């Protein structure tokens, strides 16, 4: 049966005009209706673990903007929490986790099967969202990729550069490999549960992929993503996978070839011409407007969005930002962006 939802059509390799649109972190602090539910929930983790409230904020941006997809409201750090890491979100300073410093810390984590029970509220959220979405809107589940999740577990917080994780990788290779293997297995179980609960697409966020190069990039970015993709393809044939190897730069082609995802999400640093030259002609791309353009008076928004639309006109494309929308973004700019994308038509030359 052919897929009717534009997002699923594109992910099956079809070119759709205009391309479907959703935006990373579309449920977030730039929306007053999100802030209101967030206050009601108390802290961020309680919001993630309250299926009724999480379902509501998942749907809010679809209701307001008519996006082609809803993305599950949760966080990539719920997985380490399920494995036994402590987790809190401090207002203004981001996430804090207990730190993994050695082999003993890795040994003390729970096994991959722990996710089924601890993250059951996430599946409950998906079950609530699915029947409430408009007919053409696809439901996306997600998880962090093993390297990116490991960087947070080792540093105990989010930091640029990833020095602690890089040092751990070099100095404690056995423990590091054990951690990556555990995260890979747990991510497969978690995403499999999400698909069983109604996710029609899943996305892997490898937000810190760009901090690895050479053999490390292949071993800890490409291969873990590839294992997750191939096991999910085996368990759930027909469920497409989007992978986001942020800042992979010149290594994007390698990533595409090894990981085997249906769609590669691009960060704002990638020019369409570069992506088209470095990636296979048939693979779907997602992206990649700079979220900064949604702040302020929106100067340059139309031009930048149009150049992305034109640049990817020759292949399956999902319009999105190149990274998450920020709390400073203007709602009117998001409305303008949706109009720009929906009014766009390919040039006939
Ligand atoms: O996209 C969506 O709307 C779905 C929900 C979603 C969140 N986080 C909600 C969230 C998704 C897909 C994520 C992914 C995520 N979380 C990533 C990968 C993408 C990326 O940004 O690179 C990462 C690295 C995280 C970890 C994380 N969560 C950080 C670093 C922070 C703090 C920074 C910030 O923006 O506050 C979070 C908190 C977080 N996750 C918020 C939201 C809406 C803000 C919390 C709040 O409401 O106060």
Short mmCIF file of C-alpha atoms and ligand atoms in Angstrom, two decimals:
data_model
loop_
_atom_site.label_atom_id
_atom_site.label_comp_id
_atom_site.label_asym_id
_atom_site.label_seq_id
_atom_site.Cartn_x
_atom_site.Cartn_y
_atom_site.Cartn_z
CA UNK A 1 0.00 0.00 0.00
CA UNK A 2 1.57 3.34 -0.97
CA UNK A 3 2.26 5.70 1.95
CA UNK A 4 -0.01 8.73 1.97
CA UNK A 5 1.85 10.90 4.45
CA UNK A 6 4.27 13.25 2.64
CA UNK A 7 7.07 12.55 5.14
CA UNK A 8 6.79 8.78 4.62
CA UNK A 9 6.62 9.19 0.83
CA UNK A 10 9.88 11.15 0.82
CA UNK A 11 11.51 8.62 3.13
CA UNK A 12 10.57 5.84 0.72
CA UNK A 13 12.68 7.64 -1.90
CA UNK A 14 10.01 9.68 -3.64
CA UNK A 15 10.54 13.33 -4.55
CA UNK A 16 7.66 15.41 -3.14
CA UNK A 17 6.93 19.06 -4.08
CA UNK A 18 6.88 21.08 -1.92
CA UNK A 19 8.93 19.01 0.52
CA UNK A 20 7.44 18.11 3.91
CA UNK A 21 8.57 20.28 6.83
CA UNK A 22 9.06 19.82 10.58
CA UNK A 23 11.65 21.45 12.82
CA UNK A 24 14.09 20.09 15.37
CA UNK A 25 13.06 20.90 18.97
CA UNK A 26 9.72 22.07 17.60
CA UNK A 27 8.18 21.58 21.04
CA UNK A 28 10.09 23.98 23.22
CA UNK A 29 10.45 27.18 25.16
CA UNK A 30 9.79 29.54 22.19
CA UNK A 31 6.11 28.43 22.46
CA UNK A 32 3.95 29.96 25.25
CA UNK A 33 1.75 26.85 25.28
CA UNK A 34 4.87 24.72 25.93
CA UNK A 35 6.03 26.98 28.76
CA UNK A 36 2.61 26.69 30.34
CA UNK A 37 2.62 22.85 30.35
CA UNK A 38 6.27 22.85 31.43
CA UNK A 39 5.32 24.94 34.49
CA UNK A 40 2.46 22.58 35.26
CA UNK A 41 4.83 19.59 35.11
CA UNK A 42 7.38 21.19 37.43
CA UNK A 43 10.71 19.96 36.17
CA UNK A 44 11.72 18.82 32.71
CA UNK A 45 12.10 15.11 33.63
CA UNK A 46 8.59 15.00 35.12
CA UNK A 47 7.32 16.40 31.83
CA UNK A 48 9.12 13.64 29.88
CA UNK A 49 7.71 10.96 32.20
CA UNK A 50 4.10 12.22 32.25
CA UNK A 51 2.57 10.66 29.12
CA UNK A 52 -0.50 12.93 29.05
CA UNK A 53 1.57 16.15 29.33
CA UNK A 54 4.33 14.90 27.02
CA UNK A 55 1.67 13.95 24.44
CA UNK A 56 0.17 17.42 24.67
CA UNK A 57 3.49 19.21 24.03
CA UNK A 58 4.30 16.75 21.22
CA UNK A 59 1.11 17.80 19.44
CA UNK A 60 1.27 21.57 20.17
CA UNK A 61 3.59 22.57 17.29
CA UNK A 62 1.58 20.45 14.82
CA UNK A 63 -1.60 22.19 15.94
CA UNK A 64 -0.04 25.65 15.66
CA UNK A 65 2.01 25.32 12.45
CA UNK A 66 0.57 22.30 10.62
CA UNK A 67 3.92 20.54 10.40
CA UNK A 68 4.16 17.28 8.44
CA UNK A 69 5.57 15.43 11.46
CA UNK A 70 5.29 15.31 15.22
CA UNK A 71 8.41 14.30 17.10
CA UNK A 72 8.00 12.46 20.38
CA UNK A 73 8.62 14.73 23.34
CA UNK A 74 11.42 13.14 25.36
CA UNK A 75 15.20 13.57 25.58
CA UNK A 76 18.27 11.63 24.46
CA UNK A 77 19.43 11.51 28.10
CA UNK A 78 16.48 9.39 29.28
CA UNK A 79 18.43 6.35 28.07
CA UNK A 80 21.40 6.79 30.45
CA UNK A 81 18.86 7.48 33.18
CA UNK A 82 17.23 4.11 32.44
CA UNK A 83 20.65 2.46 32.64
CA UNK A 84 21.19 3.86 36.12
CA UNK A 85 22.83 7.29 35.66
CA UNK A 86 21.42 10.05 37.82
CA UNK A 87 19.96 12.86 35.69
CA UNK A 88 18.73 16.36 36.37
CA UNK A 89 18.15 19.44 34.27
CA UNK A 90 19.27 22.63 35.96
CA UNK A 91 17.49 25.76 34.80
CA UNK A 92 19.85 27.64 32.49
CA UNK A 93 22.83 25.29 32.74
CA UNK A 94 21.62 22.18 30.92
CA UNK A 95 21.69 18.53 31.93
CA UNK A 96 23.72 17.02 34.81
CA UNK A 97 24.48 13.29 35.05
CA UNK A 98 26.52 11.11 37.38
CA UNK A 99 29.91 10.61 35.71
CA UNK A 100 31.26 7.39 34.22
CA UNK A 101 34.98 7.43 35.05
CA UNK A 102 36.17 3.81 34.82
CA UNK A 103 35.35 0.18 34.14
CA UNK A 104 33.64 -0.24 37.50
CA UNK A 105 31.20 2.55 36.65
CA UNK A 106 30.39 0.86 33.34
CA UNK A 107 29.96 -2.53 35.06
CA UNK A 108 27.54 -0.93 37.54
CA UNK A 109 25.12 0.17 34.81
CA UNK A 110 21.96 -1.83 34.22
CA UNK A 111 21.62 -4.12 31.20
CA UNK A 112 19.95 -3.03 27.95
CA UNK A 113 16.66 -4.72 28.90
CA UNK A 114 16.19 -2.14 31.71
CA UNK A 115 14.87 0.33 29.13
CA UNK A 116 11.67 -1.65 28.58
CA UNK A 117 10.35 -0.92 32.04
CA UNK A 118 11.96 2.43 32.94
CA UNK A 119 11.13 4.02 29.59
CA UNK A 120 7.61 2.56 29.34
CA UNK A 121 6.12 6.08 29.88
CA UNK A 122 7.76 7.13 26.59
CA UNK A 123 5.91 4.37 24.75
CA UNK A 124 2.76 5.46 26.56
CA UNK A 125 3.26 9.00 25.19
CA UNK A 126 3.50 7.66 21.63
CA UNK A 127 0.32 5.60 22.10
CA UNK A 128 -1.54 8.72 23.24
CA UNK A 129 -0.19 10.91 20.42
CA UNK A 130 -0.78 8.58 17.49
CA UNK A 131 -4.60 8.67 17.30
CA UNK A 132 -4.67 12.43 18.01
CA UNK A 133 -2.59 13.47 14.97
CA UNK A 134 -4.12 14.74 11.72
CA UNK A 135 -4.18 12.06 9.00
CA UNK A 136 -1.23 13.40 7.00
CA UNK A 137 1.11 13.91 9.96
CA UNK A 138 3.83 11.32 10.62
CA UNK A 139 5.02 10.39 14.10
CA UNK A 140 8.79 10.36 14.72
CA UNK A 141 10.50 8.59 17.62
CA UNK A 142 14.15 9.17 18.45
CA UNK A 143 17.20 8.37 20.51
CA UNK A 144 20.74 9.68 20.86
CA UNK A 145 23.47 7.73 19.08
CA UNK A 146 25.91 5.81 21.32
CA UNK A 147 28.91 8.15 20.95
CA UNK A 148 26.86 11.27 21.66
CA UNK A 149 25.11 9.72 24.68
CA UNK A 150 28.49 8.44 25.97
CA UNK A 151 29.95 11.97 25.84
CA UNK A 152 27.28 13.16 28.28
CA UNK A 153 27.71 10.12 30.55
CA UNK A 154 31.48 10.56 30.73
CA UNK A 155 31.59 14.36 31.16
CA UNK A 156 28.50 14.39 33.38
CA UNK A 157 27.14 17.30 31.34
CA UNK A 158 27.18 18.85 27.89
CA UNK A 159 30.44 20.48 26.89
CA UNK A 160 31.88 21.44 23.52
CA UNK A 161 34.99 19.62 22.30
CA UNK A 162 34.36 16.38 24.21
CA UNK A 163 37.79 16.23 25.88
CA UNK A 164 36.69 13.91 28.75
CA UNK A 165 35.11 11.34 26.39
CA UNK A 166 38.08 11.48 24.02
CA UNK A 167 40.47 10.88 26.92
CA UNK A 168 38.34 8.02 28.27
CA UNK A 169 38.26 6.45 24.79
CA UNK A 170 42.05 6.60 24.43
CA UNK A 171 43.04 5.62 27.97
CA UNK A 172 40.35 3.05 28.84
CA UNK A 173 39.54 1.43 25.52
CA UNK A 174 38.07 -1.78 26.96
CA UNK A 175 35.66 0.05 29.26
CA UNK A 176 34.79 2.50 26.47
CA UNK A 177 34.01 -0.32 24.02
CA UNK A 178 31.86 -1.95 26.70
CA UNK A 179 29.93 1.31 27.19
CA UNK A 180 29.38 1.80 23.44
CA UNK A 181 28.20 -1.82 23.08
CA UNK A 182 25.74 -1.40 25.97
CA UNK A 183 24.40 1.87 24.56
CA UNK A 184 24.04 0.30 21.11
CA UNK A 185 22.01 -2.62 22.52
CA UNK A 186 19.90 -0.41 24.76
CA UNK A 187 19.16 2.00 21.89
CA UNK A 188 17.95 -0.89 19.72
CA UNK A 189 15.57 -2.04 22.48
CA UNK A 190 14.36 1.50 23.16
CA UNK A 191 13.69 2.38 19.51
CA UNK A 192 12.09 -1.00 18.92
CA UNK A 193 9.68 -0.26 21.78
CA UNK A 194 8.96 3.16 20.26
CA UNK A 195 8.13 1.61 16.89
CA UNK A 196 5.87 -0.96 18.56
CA UNK A 197 4.13 1.95 20.31
CA UNK A 198 3.40 3.77 17.05
CA UNK A 199 6.51 5.64 15.87
CA UNK A 200 6.47 5.52 12.05
CA UNK A 201 9.99 6.89 11.64
CA UNK A 202 12.92 6.98 14.06
CA UNK A 203 15.76 9.45 14.20
CA UNK A 204 19.25 8.93 15.63
CA UNK A 205 20.87 12.11 16.97
CA UNK A 206 24.67 11.92 16.77
CA UNK A 207 25.08 15.54 17.81
CA UNK A 208 28.79 15.22 18.63
CA UNK A 209 29.77 13.08 15.61
CA UNK A 210 32.04 15.87 14.40
CA UNK A 211 34.38 15.54 17.38
CA UNK A 212 35.72 12.18 16.05
CA UNK A 213 37.83 11.62 12.95
CA UNK A 214 39.45 8.81 10.98
CA UNK A 215 39.21 5.29 12.43
CA UNK A 216 37.49 6.60 15.59
CA UNK A 217 34.74 8.15 13.46
CA UNK A 218 34.22 4.82 11.69
CA UNK A 219 34.36 2.73 14.88
CA UNK A 220 32.28 4.90 17.20
CA UNK A 221 30.03 6.93 14.89
CA UNK A 222 29.50 4.90 11.71
CA UNK A 223 29.50 1.36 13.12
CA UNK A 224 27.20 1.81 16.15
CA UNK A 225 24.68 3.70 13.98
CA UNK A 226 24.98 0.93 11.35
CA UNK A 227 24.30 -1.78 13.97
CA UNK A 228 21.22 0.03 15.19
CA UNK A 229 19.96 0.62 11.64
CA UNK A 230 20.49 -2.96 10.54
CA UNK A 231 18.88 -4.52 13.63
CA UNK A 232 15.86 -2.17 13.41
CA UNK A 233 15.55 -2.90 9.67
CA UNK A 234 15.50 -6.59 10.56
CA UNK A 235 12.94 -6.27 13.37
CA UNK A 236 10.80 -3.58 11.74
CA UNK A 237 11.15 -3.75 7.96
CA UNK A 238 9.67 -0.67 6.32
CA UNK A 239 10.21 1.72 9.25
CA UNK A 240 12.53 4.42 7.89
CA UNK A 241 15.47 5.80 9.87
CA UNK A 242 16.88 9.33 9.79
CA UNK A 243 20.45 9.74 11.06
CA UNK A 244 21.97 13.06 12.12
CA UNK A 245 25.79 12.93 12.16
CA UNK A 246 26.16 16.57 13.14
CA UNK A 247 29.31 18.30 11.92
CA UNK A 248 30.57 15.17 10.16
CA UNK A 249 31.72 17.49 7.35
CA UNK A 250 33.89 15.68 4.80
CA UNK A 251 33.07 12.36 6.50
CA UNK A 252 29.36 12.52 5.52
CA UNK A 253 29.88 10.23 2.52
CA UNK A 254 31.58 7.59 4.69
CA UNK A 255 28.78 7.85 7.22
CA UNK A 256 26.11 7.42 4.57
CA UNK A 257 27.85 4.39 3.05
CA UNK A 258 28.40 2.61 6.38
CA UNK A 259 25.33 3.57 8.43
CA UNK A 260 22.71 2.63 5.83
CA UNK A 261 20.09 5.11 7.07
CA UNK A 262 17.20 6.11 4.78
CA UNK A 263 17.84 9.81 5.33
CA UNK A 264 20.82 11.92 6.38
CA UNK A 265 20.03 15.04 8.40
CA UNK A 266 22.44 17.89 7.70
CA UNK A 267 23.68 20.62 10.03
CA UNK A 268 23.73 24.25 8.83
CA UNK A 269 27.41 24.15 7.82
CA UNK A 270 26.73 21.83 4.85
CA UNK A 271 26.04 23.53 1.51
CA UNK A 272 23.53 21.74 -0.73
CA UNK A 273 26.10 21.48 -3.56
CA UNK A 274 28.57 19.79 -1.20
CA UNK A 275 25.93 17.38 0.12
CA UNK A 276 24.78 16.54 -3.40
CA UNK A 277 28.37 15.83 -4.44
CA UNK A 278 29.23 13.78 -1.34
CA UNK A 279 26.07 11.69 -0.93
CA UNK A 280 24.41 9.08 -3.16
CA UNK A 281 21.85 10.60 -5.56
CA UNK A 282 18.92 8.58 -4.18
CA UNK A 283 19.40 9.06 -0.46
CA UNK A 284 16.96 11.44 1.21
CA UNK A 285 18.40 14.49 2.96
CA UNK A 286 16.89 16.54 5.76
CA UNK A 287 17.79 20.09 6.62
CA UNK A 288 19.37 22.46 7.03
CA UNK A 289 18.36 26.06 7.75
CA UNK A 290 20.41 27.87 10.39
CA UNK A 291 18.14 28.23 13.47
CA UNK A 292 19.63 31.70 14.07
CA UNK A 293 17.60 32.94 11.10
CA UNK A 294 14.41 32.48 13.13
CA UNK A 295 15.54 35.07 15.68
CA UNK A 296 14.82 38.79 15.35
CA UNK A 297 13.27 40.35 12.26
CA UNK A 298 13.87 37.29 10.09
CA UNK A 299 16.12 39.14 7.65
CA UNK A 300 17.60 36.68 5.17
CA UNK A 301 15.10 33.95 6.05
CA UNK A 302 13.37 33.75 2.67
CA UNK A 303 16.61 33.82 0.72
CA UNK A 304 18.29 31.15 2.85
CA UNK A 305 15.24 28.86 2.88
CA UNK A 306 14.79 29.19 -0.89
CA UNK A 307 18.40 28.36 -1.59
CA UNK A 308 18.02 25.15 0.44
CA UNK A 309 14.75 24.29 -1.36
CA UNK A 310 16.38 24.94 -4.76
CA UNK A 311 19.60 23.18 -3.78
CA UNK A 312 17.83 19.94 -2.87
CA UNK A 313 15.13 20.10 -5.59
CA UNK A 314 16.68 17.15 -7.41
CA UNK A 315 16.38 14.58 -4.63
CA UNK A 316 14.07 13.42 -1.83
CA UNK A 317 14.23 16.24 0.75
CA UNK A 318 12.65 16.95 4.12
CA UNK A 319 12.83 20.63 5.00
CA UNK A 320 14.11 21.23 8.54
CA UNK A 321 16.53 23.33 10.51
CA UNK A 322 20.18 22.29 10.74
CA UNK A 323 19.92 22.21 14.54
CA UNK A 324 17.28 22.77 17.22
CA UNK A 325 15.18 25.91 17.32
CA UNK A 326 16.23 28.20 20.18
CA UNK A 327 14.05 29.73 22.93
CA UNK A 328 14.73 33.17 21.34
CA UNK A 329 13.07 32.24 18.02
CA UNK A 330 10.06 34.30 16.91
CA UNK A 331 6.82 32.44 16.28
CA UNK A 332 6.05 34.76 13.32
CA UNK A 333 9.31 33.67 11.68
CA UNK A 334 8.32 30.01 12.00
CA UNK A 335 4.94 30.86 10.41
CA UNK A 336 6.74 32.67 7.58
CA UNK A 337 9.07 29.73 7.09
CA UNK A 338 6.17 27.29 6.73
CA UNK A 339 4.56 29.60 4.14
CA UNK A 340 7.85 29.91 2.21
CA UNK A 341 8.23 26.13 2.03
CA UNK A 342 4.58 25.44 1.15
CA UNK A 343 4.53 28.18 -1.56
CA UNK A 344 7.79 27.04 -3.16
CA UNK A 345 7.73 25.39 -6.57
CA UNK A 346 10.69 23.87 -8.40
CA UNK A 347 12.12 26.00 -11.20
CA UNK A 348 11.41 24.65 -14.63
CA UNK A 349 14.44 25.24 -16.81
O1 LIG B 1 12.64 17.97 18.92
C1 LIG B 1 11.72 17.92 19.77
O2 LIG B 1 10.85 18.82 19.89
C2 LIG B 1 11.59 16.67 20.63
C3 LIG B 1 12.17 16.72 21.90
C4 LIG B 1 13.68 16.75 22.09
C5 LIG B 1 14.28 17.36 23.22
N1 LIG B 1 15.61 17.09 23.21
C6 LIG B 1 13.54 18.13 24.23
C7 LIG B 1 14.28 19.05 25.11
C8 LIG B 1 14.73 16.15 21.35
C9 LIG B 1 14.67 15.43 20.02
C10 LIG B 1 15.93 16.38 22.08
C11 LIG B 1 17.24 15.86 21.64
C12 LIG B 1 18.44 16.20 22.43
N2 LIG B 1 18.56 16.42 23.77
C13 LIG B 1 19.73 16.27 21.85
C14 LIG B 1 20.08 16.00 20.42
C15 LIG B 1 19.83 17.17 19.56
C16 LIG B 1 20.75 18.31 19.79
O3 LIG B 1 20.27 19.35 20.30
O4 LIG B 1 21.93 18.18 19.46
C17 LIG B 1 20.63 16.59 22.90
C18 LIG B 1 22.11 16.79 22.76
C19 LIG B 1 19.87 16.67 24.11
C20 LIG B 1 20.38 16.92 25.49
C21 LIG B 1 19.78 18.11 26.09
N3 LIG B 1 18.47 18.20 26.50
C22 LIG B 1 20.41 19.34 26.39
C23 LIG B 1 21.85 19.66 26.08
C24 LIG B 1 19.44 20.16 26.97
C25 LIG B 1 19.65 21.54 27.58
C26 LIG B 1 19.77 22.60 26.55
C27 LIG B 1 18.45 23.33 26.38
O5 LIG B 1 18.06 23.58 25.25
O6 LIG B 1 17.86 23.68 27.40
C28 LIG B 1 18.22 19.45 27.00
C29 LIG B 1 16.93 19.95 27.51
C30 LIG B 1 15.76 19.87 26.57
N4 LIG B 1 15.44 18.79 25.79
C31 LIG B 1 14.78 20.88 26.40
C32 LIG B 1 13.84 20.37 25.49
C33 LIG B 1 12.58 21.02 25.01
C34 LIG B 1 14.72 22.19 27.14
C35 LIG B 1 14.29 21.93 28.55
C36 LIG B 1 13.30 22.92 29.11
O7 LIG B 1 12.12 22.94 28.69
O8 LIG B 1 13.70 23.65 30.01
#
